[in-house]
CSV table of C-alpha atoms in Angstrom, one decimal:
chain,number,residue,atom,x,y,z
E,210,MET,CA,-16.1,-21.8,3.3
E,211,ALA,CA,-18.3,-19.0,3.4
E,212,LYS,CA,-18.7,-15.5,5.2
E,213,GLY,CA,-18.9,-16.0,9.1
E,214,MET,CA,-16.7,-19.2,9.2
E,215,ARG,CA,-14.0,-19.1,11.6
E,216,VAL,CA,-10.3,-20.2,11.2
E,217,LYS,CA,-8.4,-21.0,14.1
E,218,LEU,CA,-4.6,-20.1,13.7
E,219,VAL,CA,-1.5,-21.6,15.4
E,220,TYR,CA,1.1,-18.9,15.5
E,221,GLU,CA,4.6,-19.7,15.3
E,222,VAL,CA,6.9,-17.6,17.6
E,223,SER,CA,10.8,-17.3,17.0
E,224,GLN,CA,13.6,-15.0,17.6
E,225,ASP,CA,15.2,-13.1,14.6
E,226,PRO,CA,18.5,-14.7,14.1
E,227,ASP,CA,20.5,-11.2,13.5
E,228,THR,CA,18.4,-8.8,15.9
E,229,GLY,CA,16.9,-11.3,18.5
E,230,VAL,CA,13.6,-9.5,18.3
E,231,GLU,CA,10.4,-11.7,18.7
E,232,VAL,CA,8.6,-12.4,15.5
E,233,THR,CA,5.5,-14.1,15.2
E,234,ARG,CA,4.2,-15.7,12.2
E,235,LEU,CA,0.4,-15.4,12.3
E,236,THR,CA,-0.9,-17.5,9.5
E,237,PRO,CA,0.1,-20.8,8.0
E,238,PRO,CA,2.7,-21.1,5.2
E,239,GLU,CA,0.8,-23.6,3.2
E,240,VAL,CA,-2.1,-21.1,2.8
E,241,THR,CA,-1.5,-17.8,0.7
E,242,CYS,CA,-2.4,-14.9,3.1
E,243,HIS,CA,-1.2,-11.3,3.0
E,244,ARG,CA,-2.0,-7.7,4.3
E,245,ASN,CA,-3.5,-5.1,2.6
E,246,TYR,CA,-1.7,-2.0,1.1
E,247,PHE,CA,0.7,-0.5,3.7
E,248,TYR,CA,-1.3,2.9,4.1
E,249,GLN,CA,-4.7,1.4,4.2
E,250,LYS,CA,-6.2,0.8,7.7
E,251,CYS,CA,-5.9,-2.9,8.9
E,252,PHE,CA,-5.9,-2.8,12.7
E,253,THR,CA,-8.8,-1.9,14.9
E,254,GLN,CA,-8.2,1.3,16.8
E,255,ASP,CA,-7.1,-0.8,20.0
E,256,GLY,CA,-4.8,-2.9,18.0
E,257,SER,CA,-6.9,-6.1,19.2
E,258,LYS,CA,-8.1,-7.3,15.7
E,259,LEU,CA,-6.5,-7.5,12.0
E,260,LEU,CA,-7.9,-7.2,8.6
E,261,PHE,CA,-6.0,-9.6,6.3
E,262,ALA,CA,-6.6,-11.7,3.2
E,263,GLY,CA,-6.4,-15.4,3.1
E,264,GLU,CA,-6.9,-18.3,0.6
E,265,PHE,CA,-8.4,-20.6,3.0
E,266,ASP,CA,-11.1,-21.9,0.5
E,267,GLY,CA,-9.5,-21.3,-2.7
E,268,ASN,CA,-10.3,-17.7,-3.2
E,269,TRP,CA,-8.5,-14.8,-1.9
E,270,ASN,CA,-11.1,-13.3,0.8
E,271,TYR,CA,-11.0,-11.0,3.7
E,272,TYR,CA,-10.7,-12.1,7.2
E,273,LEU,CA,-10.5,-10.4,10.8
E,274,LEU,CA,-8.5,-11.9,13.2
E,275,ASP,CA,-9.0,-11.7,17.0
E,276,ILE,CA,-5.2,-11.6,17.7
E,277,ALA,CA,-5.5,-12.8,21.3
E,278,ALA,CA,-7.8,-15.5,20.5
E,279,ALA,CA,-5.9,-16.4,17.4
E,280,GLU,CA,-9.1,-16.9,15.5
E,281,ALA,CA,-10.2,-15.3,12.3
E,282,VAL,CA,-13.5,-14.7,10.9
E,283,GLN,CA,-14.4,-14.8,7.2
E,284,LEU,CA,-15.7,-11.6,5.9
E,285,THR,CA,-16.3,-12.0,2.0
E,286,GLU,CA,-16.7,-15.0,-0.3
E,287,GLY,CA,-16.3,-15.9,-3.8
E,288,THR,CA,-13.8,-14.8,-6.4
E,289,GLY,CA,-12.9,-11.1,-7.4
E,290,ASP,CA,-12.1,-9.5,-4.1
E,291,ASN,CA,-9.2,-6.7,-4.4
E,292,THR,CA,-7.5,-7.8,-1.2
E,293,PHE,CA,-4.8,-5.3,-1.3
E,294,GLY,CA,-7.1,-2.0,-1.3
E,295,GLY,CA,-9.7,-2.9,1.3
E,296,PHE,CA,-9.6,-1.1,4.4
E,297,LEU,CA,-11.5,-0.8,8.0
E,298,SER,CA,-13.5,2.4,8.7
E,299,PRO,CA,-12.4,4.6,11.7
E,300,ASP,CA,-15.0,3.4,13.7
E,301,ASP,CA,-14.2,-0.3,13.3
E,302,LYS,CA,-17.7,-1.0,12.1
E,303,SER,CA,-17.3,-1.6,8.3
E,304,LEU,CA,-14.8,-3.2,5.8
E,305,TYR,CA,-14.9,-1.3,2.4
E,306,TYR,CA,-13.3,-3.2,-0.6
E,307,VAL,CA,-14.0,-3.6,-4.5
E,308,LYS,CA,-15.1,-6.9,-6.2
E,309,ASN,CA,-14.4,-7.8,-9.6
E,310,GLU,CA,-13.0,-4.3,-10.5
E,311,ARG,CA,-16.4,-3.5,-10.9
E,312,THR,CA,-18.4,-3.0,-7.3
E,313,LEU,CA,-17.5,-1.0,-4.2
E,314,LEU,CA,-18.9,-2.9,-1.2
E,315,GLU,CA,-19.5,-2.1,2.4
E,316,VAL,CA,-19.2,-5.0,4.8
E,317,ASN,CA,-20.9,-4.4,8.2
E,318,LEU,CA,-18.4,-6.3,10.5
E,319,GLU,CA,-20.9,-7.3,13.2
E,320,THR,CA,-23.7,-8.8,10.7
E,321,LEU,CA,-21.5,-9.3,7.8
E,322,VAL,CA,-24.4,-7.9,5.5
E,323,GLU,CA,-22.6,-6.4,2.5
E,324,ARG,CA,-24.0,-3.0,0.9
E,325,GLU,CA,-23.2,-2.0,-2.6
E,326,VAL,CA,-22.0,1.6,-2.5
E,327,TYR,CA,-20.9,2.3,-6.0
E,328,ARG,CA,-20.7,0.5,-9.4
E,329,VAL,CA,-18.1,1.2,-11.8
E,330,PRO,CA,-19.8,2.0,-15.3
E,331,ALA,CA,-19.7,-0.8,-17.7
E,332,ASP,CA,-17.1,0.9,-20.0
E,333,TRP,CA,-14.7,1.4,-17.0
E,334,VAL,CA,-12.7,-0.9,-15.0
E,335,GLY,CA,-11.9,-0.1,-11.4
E,336,TYR,CA,-8.4,-0.1,-10.6
E,337,GLY,CA,-5.6,-0.5,-7.7
E,338,THR,CA,-6.2,1.0,-4.2
E,339,TRP,CA,-9.0,3.3,-3.4
E,340,VAL,CA,-8.7,5.4,-0.2
E,341,ALA,CA,-11.0,7.2,2.1
E,342,ASN,CA,-10.8,10.7,3.7
E,343,SER,CA,-10.3,10.9,7.3
E,344,ASP,CA,-14.0,10.8,8.1
E,345,CYS,CA,-14.7,8.0,5.9
E,346,THR,CA,-17.3,9.6,4.2
E,347,LYS,CA,-15.8,9.5,0.6
E,348,LEU,CA,-13.0,8.0,-1.0
E,349,VAL,CA,-10.9,8.6,-4.2
E,350,GLY,CA,-10.1,6.1,-6.9
E,351,ILE,CA,-9.1,5.3,-10.4
E,352,GLU,CA,-11.1,4.0,-13.3
E,353,ILE,CA,-9.5,3.0,-16.7
E,354,SER,CA,-11.2,2.7,-19.8
E,355,LYS,CA,-12.3,-1.0,-20.5
E,356,ASP,CA,-10.8,-0.7,-24.0
E,357,ASP,CA,-7.4,-0.2,-22.5
E,358,TRP,CA,-7.4,-2.3,-19.6
E,359,VAL,CA,-5.4,-5.6,-19.6
E,360,PRO,CA,-4.9,-7.7,-16.1
E,361,LEU,CA,-1.4,-6.4,-14.9
E,362,ASN,CA,-0.4,-9.8,-13.6
E,363,ASP,CA,3.4,-9.3,-14.3
E,364,TRP,CA,6.0,-6.8,-14.6
E,365,LYS,CA,6.4,-7.2,-18.3
E,366,ILE,CA,2.7,-6.3,-18.8
E,367,PHE,CA,3.0,-3.6,-16.3
E,368,HIS,CA,6.1,-2.1,-18.5
E,369,ASP,CA,3.9,-2.4,-21.7
E,370,PHE,CA,0.8,-0.9,-20.0
E,371,PHE,CA,2.7,2.3,-19.5
E,372,HIS,CA,3.5,2.6,-23.3
E,373,LYS,CA,-0.2,2.2,-24.0
E,374,GLY,CA,-1.1,5.5,-22.5
E,375,PRO,CA,-4.4,4.3,-21.1
E,376,ASN,CA,-7.4,6.6,-20.6
E,377,CYS,CA,-7.7,7.1,-16.9
E,378,ARG,CA,-9.9,9.1,-14.5
E,379,LEU,CA,-9.6,10.0,-10.8
E,380,LEU,CA,-12.8,10.1,-9.3
E,381,ARG,CA,-14.5,10.5,-5.6
E,382,VAL,CA,-17.4,8.6,-4.4
E,383,ASP,CA,-19.8,9.5,-1.6
E,384,LEU,CA,-19.8,6.5,0.7
E,385,GLN,CA,-23.4,7.1,1.8
E,386,THR,CA,-25.2,7.9,-1.4
E,387,GLY,CA,-22.8,6.3,-4.0
E,388,GLU,CA,-22.7,9.7,-6.0
E,389,SER,CA,-19.5,10.0,-8.0
E,390,ALA,CA,-17.7,13.0,-9.7
E,391,VAL,CA,-14.6,13.0,-11.8
E,392,ILE,CA,-11.9,14.9,-10.5
E,393,HIS,CA,-9.3,14.4,-13.1
E,394,GLN,CA,-8.8,12.6,-16.6
E,395,GLU,CA,-6.1,12.1,-18.8
E,396,LYS,CA,-4.7,9.6,-21.3
E,397,ASN,CA,-1.9,8.6,-19.0
E,398,TRP,CA,-1.6,5.9,-16.4
E,399,LEU,CA,-2.8,7.0,-13.2
E,400,GLY,CA,-2.6,5.4,-9.7
E,401,HIS,CA,-2.4,5.9,-6.0
E,402,PRO,CA,-4.9,8.3,-5.4
E,403,ILE,CA,-5.0,9.4,-1.7
E,404,TYR,CA,-6.9,12.1,0.2
E,405,ARG,CA,-4.6,14.3,2.5
E,406,PRO,CA,-5.6,13.5,6.1
E,407,PHE,CA,-7.7,16.1,7.6
E,408,ASP,CA,-7.9,18.1,4.4
E,409,ASP,CA,-10.4,17.0,1.7
E,410,ASN,CA,-9.5,19.6,-0.9
E,411,THR,CA,-6.1,18.1,-1.5
E,412,VAL,CA,-5.7,14.8,-3.3
E,413,ALA,CA,-2.4,13.2,-4.2
E,414,PHE,CA,-2.2,10.8,-7.2
E,415,CYS,CA,0.8,9.4,-9.3
E,416,HIS,CA,1.8,8.9,-12.9
E,417,GLU,CA,2.3,5.1,-12.9
E,418,GLY,CA,4.8,3.0,-15.0
E,419,PRO,CA,8.5,2.4,-14.8
E,420,HIS,CA,9.9,4.9,-12.5
E,421,ASP,CA,12.8,5.8,-14.9
E,422,LEU,CA,10.3,6.5,-17.7
E,423,VAL,CA,7.4,8.6,-16.2
E,424,ASP,CA,7.7,12.5,-16.5
E,425,ALA,CA,7.0,13.0,-12.7
E,426,ARG,CA,5.9,10.4,-10.5
E,427,MET,CA,3.8,12.5,-8.0
E,428,TRP,CA,1.0,14.9,-8.6
E,429,MET,CA,-1.5,16.9,-6.5
E,430,VAL,CA,-4.9,18.2,-7.5
E,431,ASN,CA,-8.0,20.1,-5.6
E,432,GLU,CA,-10.7,18.2,-4.9
E,433,ASP,CA,-12.9,20.1,-7.4
E,434,GLY,CA,-10.5,19.2,-10.2
E,435,SER,CA,-8.5,22.6,-10.2
E,436,ASN,CA,-4.7,23.1,-9.7
E,437,VAL,CA,-3.1,20.3,-10.9
E,438,ARG,CA,0.7,20.5,-10.1
E,439,LYS,CA,3.8,18.3,-9.7
E,440,VAL,CA,5.2,17.5,-6.3
E,441,LYS,CA,8.7,17.3,-7.7
E,442,GLU,CA,10.4,17.7,-10.9
E,443,HIS,CA,12.9,14.5,-11.2
E,444,ALA,CA,16.5,15.2,-11.5
E,445,GLU,CA,18.6,13.4,-14.1
E,446,GLY,CA,18.7,9.6,-13.4
E,447,GLU,CA,16.3,10.2,-10.4
E,448,SER,CA,13.2,7.9,-9.7
E,449,CYS,CA,10.6,8.3,-7.1
E,450,THR,CA,8.4,5.9,-5.6
E,451,HIS,CA,5.8,4.7,-2.8
E,452,GLU,CA,4.6,8.2,-1.6
E,453,PHE,CA,2.3,8.2,1.2
E,454,TRP,CA,0.8,11.0,3.3
E,455,VAL,CA,2.1,11.0,7.2
E,456,PRO,CA,-1.2,9.9,8.8
E,457,ASN,CA,-1.5,13.4,10.8
E,458,GLY,CA,-1.5,15.1,7.4
E,459,SER,CA,1.6,17.2,7.8
E,460,SER,CA,3.4,16.0,4.7
E,461,LEU,CA,3.7,13.7,1.8
E,462,MET,CA,6.7,11.5,2.2
E,463,TYR,CA,8.5,9.4,-0.6
E,464,VAL,CA,11.6,7.4,-1.5
E,465,SER,CA,14.0,9.0,-4.1
E,466,TYR,CA,16.8,6.9,-5.7
E,467,LEU,CA,19.5,7.6,-8.6
E,468,LYS,CA,20.7,5.6,-11.3
E,469,GLY,CA,23.9,3.8,-10.2
E,470,GLN,CA,23.6,4.4,-6.8
E,471,GLN,CA,22.9,1.6,-3.8
E,472,GLY,CA,21.2,4.0,-1.1
E,473,ARG,CA,18.1,5.9,-1.3
E,474,THR,CA,17.0,9.2,0.1
E,475,ILE,CA,13.7,9.9,2.1
E,476,TYR,CA,11.9,13.1,1.0
E,477,SER,CA,9.0,14.9,2.5
E,478,TYR,CA,6.9,17.4,0.5
E,479,ASN,CA,4.8,20.3,2.4
E,480,PRO,CA,1.7,20.8,0.4
E,481,ASP,CA,1.0,24.1,2.0
E,482,ASN,CA,4.3,25.8,0.7
E,483,GLY,CA,5.3,23.2,-2.2
E,484,GLU,CA,8.6,22.4,-0.7
E,485,ASN,CA,10.6,19.2,-0.9
E,486,THR,CA,12.7,18.5,2.1
E,487,GLU,CA,15.6,15.9,2.2
E,488,VAL,CA,14.8,13.8,5.5
E,489,MET,CA,17.6,11.4,5.7
E,490,GLN,CA,19.6,8.8,3.7
E,491,MET,CA,18.6,5.2,3.9
E,492,PRO,CA,19.3,1.7,2.7
E,493,ALA,CA,17.9,0.6,-0.3
E,494,CYS,CA,14.3,0.1,0.6
E,495,SER,CA,11.3,-0.1,-1.4
E,496,HIS,CA,8.1,0.5,0.5
E,497,LEU,CA,8.1,3.2,3.5
E,498,MET,CA,5.4,4.0,6.0
E,499,SER,CA,5.3,6.3,9.1
E,500,ASN,CA,3.8,6.3,12.4
E,501,PHE,CA,0.9,8.9,13.2
E,502,ASP,CA,3.2,12.1,13.3
E,503,GLY,CA,6.0,10.9,11.1
E,504,SER,CA,8.7,10.7,13.7
E,505,LEU,CA,9.3,7.1,13.1
E,506,LEU,CA,9.5,5.3,9.6
E,507,VAL,CA,9.6,1.7,8.6
E,508,GLY,CA,11.0,0.4,5.3
E,509,ASP,CA,11.6,-3.0,3.6
E,510,GLY,CA,14.9,-3.7,2.1
E,511,SER,CA,14.8,-4.8,-1.4
E,512,GLY,CA,17.0,-5.6,-4.4
E,513,THR,CA,17.1,-4.4,-7.9
E,514,PRO,CA,13.8,-2.4,-8.8
E,515,VAL,CA,11.6,-4.5,-11.1
E,516,ASP,CA,9.3,-1.3,-11.9
E,517,VAL,CA,12.0,0.3,-14.2
E,518,LYS,CA,13.0,0.0,-17.6
E,519,ASP,CA,17.0,0.2,-17.2
E,520,THR,CA,17.3,-2.5,-14.6
E,521,SER,CA,21.2,-2.6,-15.4
E,522,GLY,CA,21.5,1.2,-14.4
E,523,TYR,CA,19.5,0.5,-11.2
E,524,THR,CA,21.3,-2.7,-10.2
E,525,ILE,CA,21.7,-3.0,-6.2
E,526,ASP,CA,22.4,-5.8,-3.8
E,527,ASN,CA,19.3,-7.5,-2.2
E,528,ASP,CA,18.8,-6.1,1.3
E,529,PRO,CA,16.7,-8.7,3.4
E,530,TYR,CA,15.9,-6.4,6.5
E,531,LEU,CA,13.2,-4.4,7.7
E,532,TYR,CA,14.6,-1.0,9.0
E,533,ALA,CA,13.0,1.6,11.5
E,534,PHE,CA,14.1,5.4,11.0
E,535,ASP,CA,14.2,7.7,13.7
E,536,VAL,CA,13.6,11.2,11.9
E,537,VAL,CA,14.8,13.3,14.6
E,538,LYS,CA,17.8,11.7,15.3
E,539,LYS,CA,18.6,11.0,11.6
E,540,ALA,CA,19.4,7.4,12.4
E,541,TYR,CA,18.2,4.1,11.6
E,542,PHE,CA,18.3,0.4,12.9
E,543,ARG,CA,17.7,-3.1,11.7
E,544,VAL,CA,14.3,-4.7,13.3
E,545,ALA,CA,14.2,-8.0,11.8
E,546,ARG,CA,14.8,-10.1,8.6
E,547,HIS,CA,11.9,-10.2,6.2
E,548,ASP,CA,13.8,-12.4,3.5
E,549,THR,CA,10.9,-12.5,1.3
E,550,SER,CA,11.5,-13.5,-2.5
E,551,TRP,CA,9.8,-10.3,-3.9
E,552,ALA,CA,8.5,-13.0,-6.8
E,553,THR,CA,5.5,-12.7,-8.8
E,554,PHE,CA,3.1,-15.4,-7.3
E,555,ALA,CA,-0.2,-16.7,-8.1
E,556,ASN,CA,-0.7,-14.0,-10.9
E,557,SER,CA,0.0,-11.2,-8.4
E,558,ARG,CA,3.0,-8.6,-8.4
E,559,GLN,CA,2.3,-7.6,-5.0
E,560,VAL,CA,1.8,-10.7,-2.7
E,561,THR,CA,5.2,-11.2,-1.9
E,562,HIS,CA,5.9,-7.7,-1.2
E,563,PRO,CA,6.5,-7.0,2.7
E,564,HIS,CA,4.3,-3.6,2.7
E,565,PRO,CA,5.4,-2.9,6.5
E,566,SER,CA,3.5,-0.6,8.8
E,567,PHE,CA,3.5,-0.1,12.4
E,568,THR,CA,0.9,-1.3,15.0
E,569,PRO,CA,-1.1,1.2,16.5
E,570,ASP,CA,0.9,1.6,19.5
E,571,ASP,CA,4.1,1.7,17.5
E,572,SER,CA,5.4,-1.5,19.4
E,573,ALA,CA,5.7,-3.6,16.5
E,574,ILE,CA,5.8,-4.0,12.6
E,575,LEU,CA,3.3,-5.9,10.5
E,576,PHE,CA,4.6,-7.3,7.1
E,577,SER,CA,4.1,-10.2,4.8
E,578,SER,CA,6.8,-12.5,3.6
E,579,ASP,CA,7.0,-15.9,1.7
E,580,LYS,CA,10.2,-16.9,3.6
E,581,ASP,CA,8.4,-19.9,5.3
E,582,GLY,CA,6.5,-21.0,1.9
E,583,LYS,CA,3.3,-19.2,0.4
E,584,PRO,CA,3.0,-15.6,1.5
E,585,ALA,CA,2.1,-15.1,5.2
E,586,LEU,CA,1.5,-12.4,7.8
E,587,TYR,CA,4.1,-11.8,10.4
E,588,ILE,CA,4.5,-9.3,13.2
E,589,ALA,CA,8.1,-8.3,14.5
E,590,LYS,CA,8.3,-6.5,17.9
E,591,MET,CA,10.4,-3.4,18.0
E,592,PRO,CA,13.8,-3.9,19.7
E,593,ALA,CA,14.0,-2.4,23.3
E,594,ASN,CA,17.8,-1.1,22.7
E,595,PRO,CA,18.4,-0.8,18.9
E,596,GLU,CA,21.8,-0.3,17.6
E,597,LEU,CA,21.5,3.2,15.9
E,598,ILE,CA,23.2,3.7,12.4
E,599,SER,CA,23.8,7.4,11.4
E,600,ALA,CA,22.2,8.1,8.1
């Protein structure tokens, strides 16, 4: 198959056995398919089309699904697509993604013509998820020295890579000209660069690695490289993870958990005054994402985290549910079972992760799961009258 080829999908609609909500599997369980990273734009503004990754021709490539027509058009071809980091532009005219850890490409969604925006220098490797500003005029990304780089295909390599102290740099790239500039560089594994929405001067990034070993997970830096600062000083036995900007830019939210405890805590960081505020308690979810104003959150129940060194100290029961959190009421409810395995699959640590997020109208939740076979995409409707559980 090649760019422009169309795939007709047959949806499977069912009722969740525990909550009764309607759950639709969009992609076939015999073909590996997954969604992009949870804070990257995947729906068109009107919610009618969905960007996803599929292995219909032996390669993991990007597709755009017309949801009503149940038909997907292939957007990219060949090997090497970073199928987690790609995103749609705000005007729904382009896909941006990185290929072969080397080239940042823009795909015109109407013509499927590709334009090389930026090429990673030969002695560096493009790593992880690259994120645009709100206007989609530039993005921030991470490059790792080629001398330090190894493919991070499993969790043992993930742990070992942290101790290497790789030479990393955080950069910004102009999406029109391809001009780049280094914002911050250090001999420390850097990841998750994210522009603050509607504030290009503020960039968040993380010190990556086992959560119980990093000095402090979350950091901020001004776009000009000045004022590097910690978001939070970790308490004894505390790990923090999966930070994201509320889409309206009001705060950075993240998950905190303590050694020996089952539950976790949702926190909010105000970059204007530097205050961290406890939002509410929650079950043992891994990823967390909000709607536009942060009034509603969704998380994926998980088990013992694999991205810590002391797994015995952080052992928790596996939780198979998607949860929604009402921030105002400080209460949560089960939406549906995701029942994913969380296993490393096809040399990917991420492909079986649910990575849930809301549809543009907040009426449903998109997630990935391998519960029916290979990883596939699902949409679970929000319950009409949920049974609230006080946090």
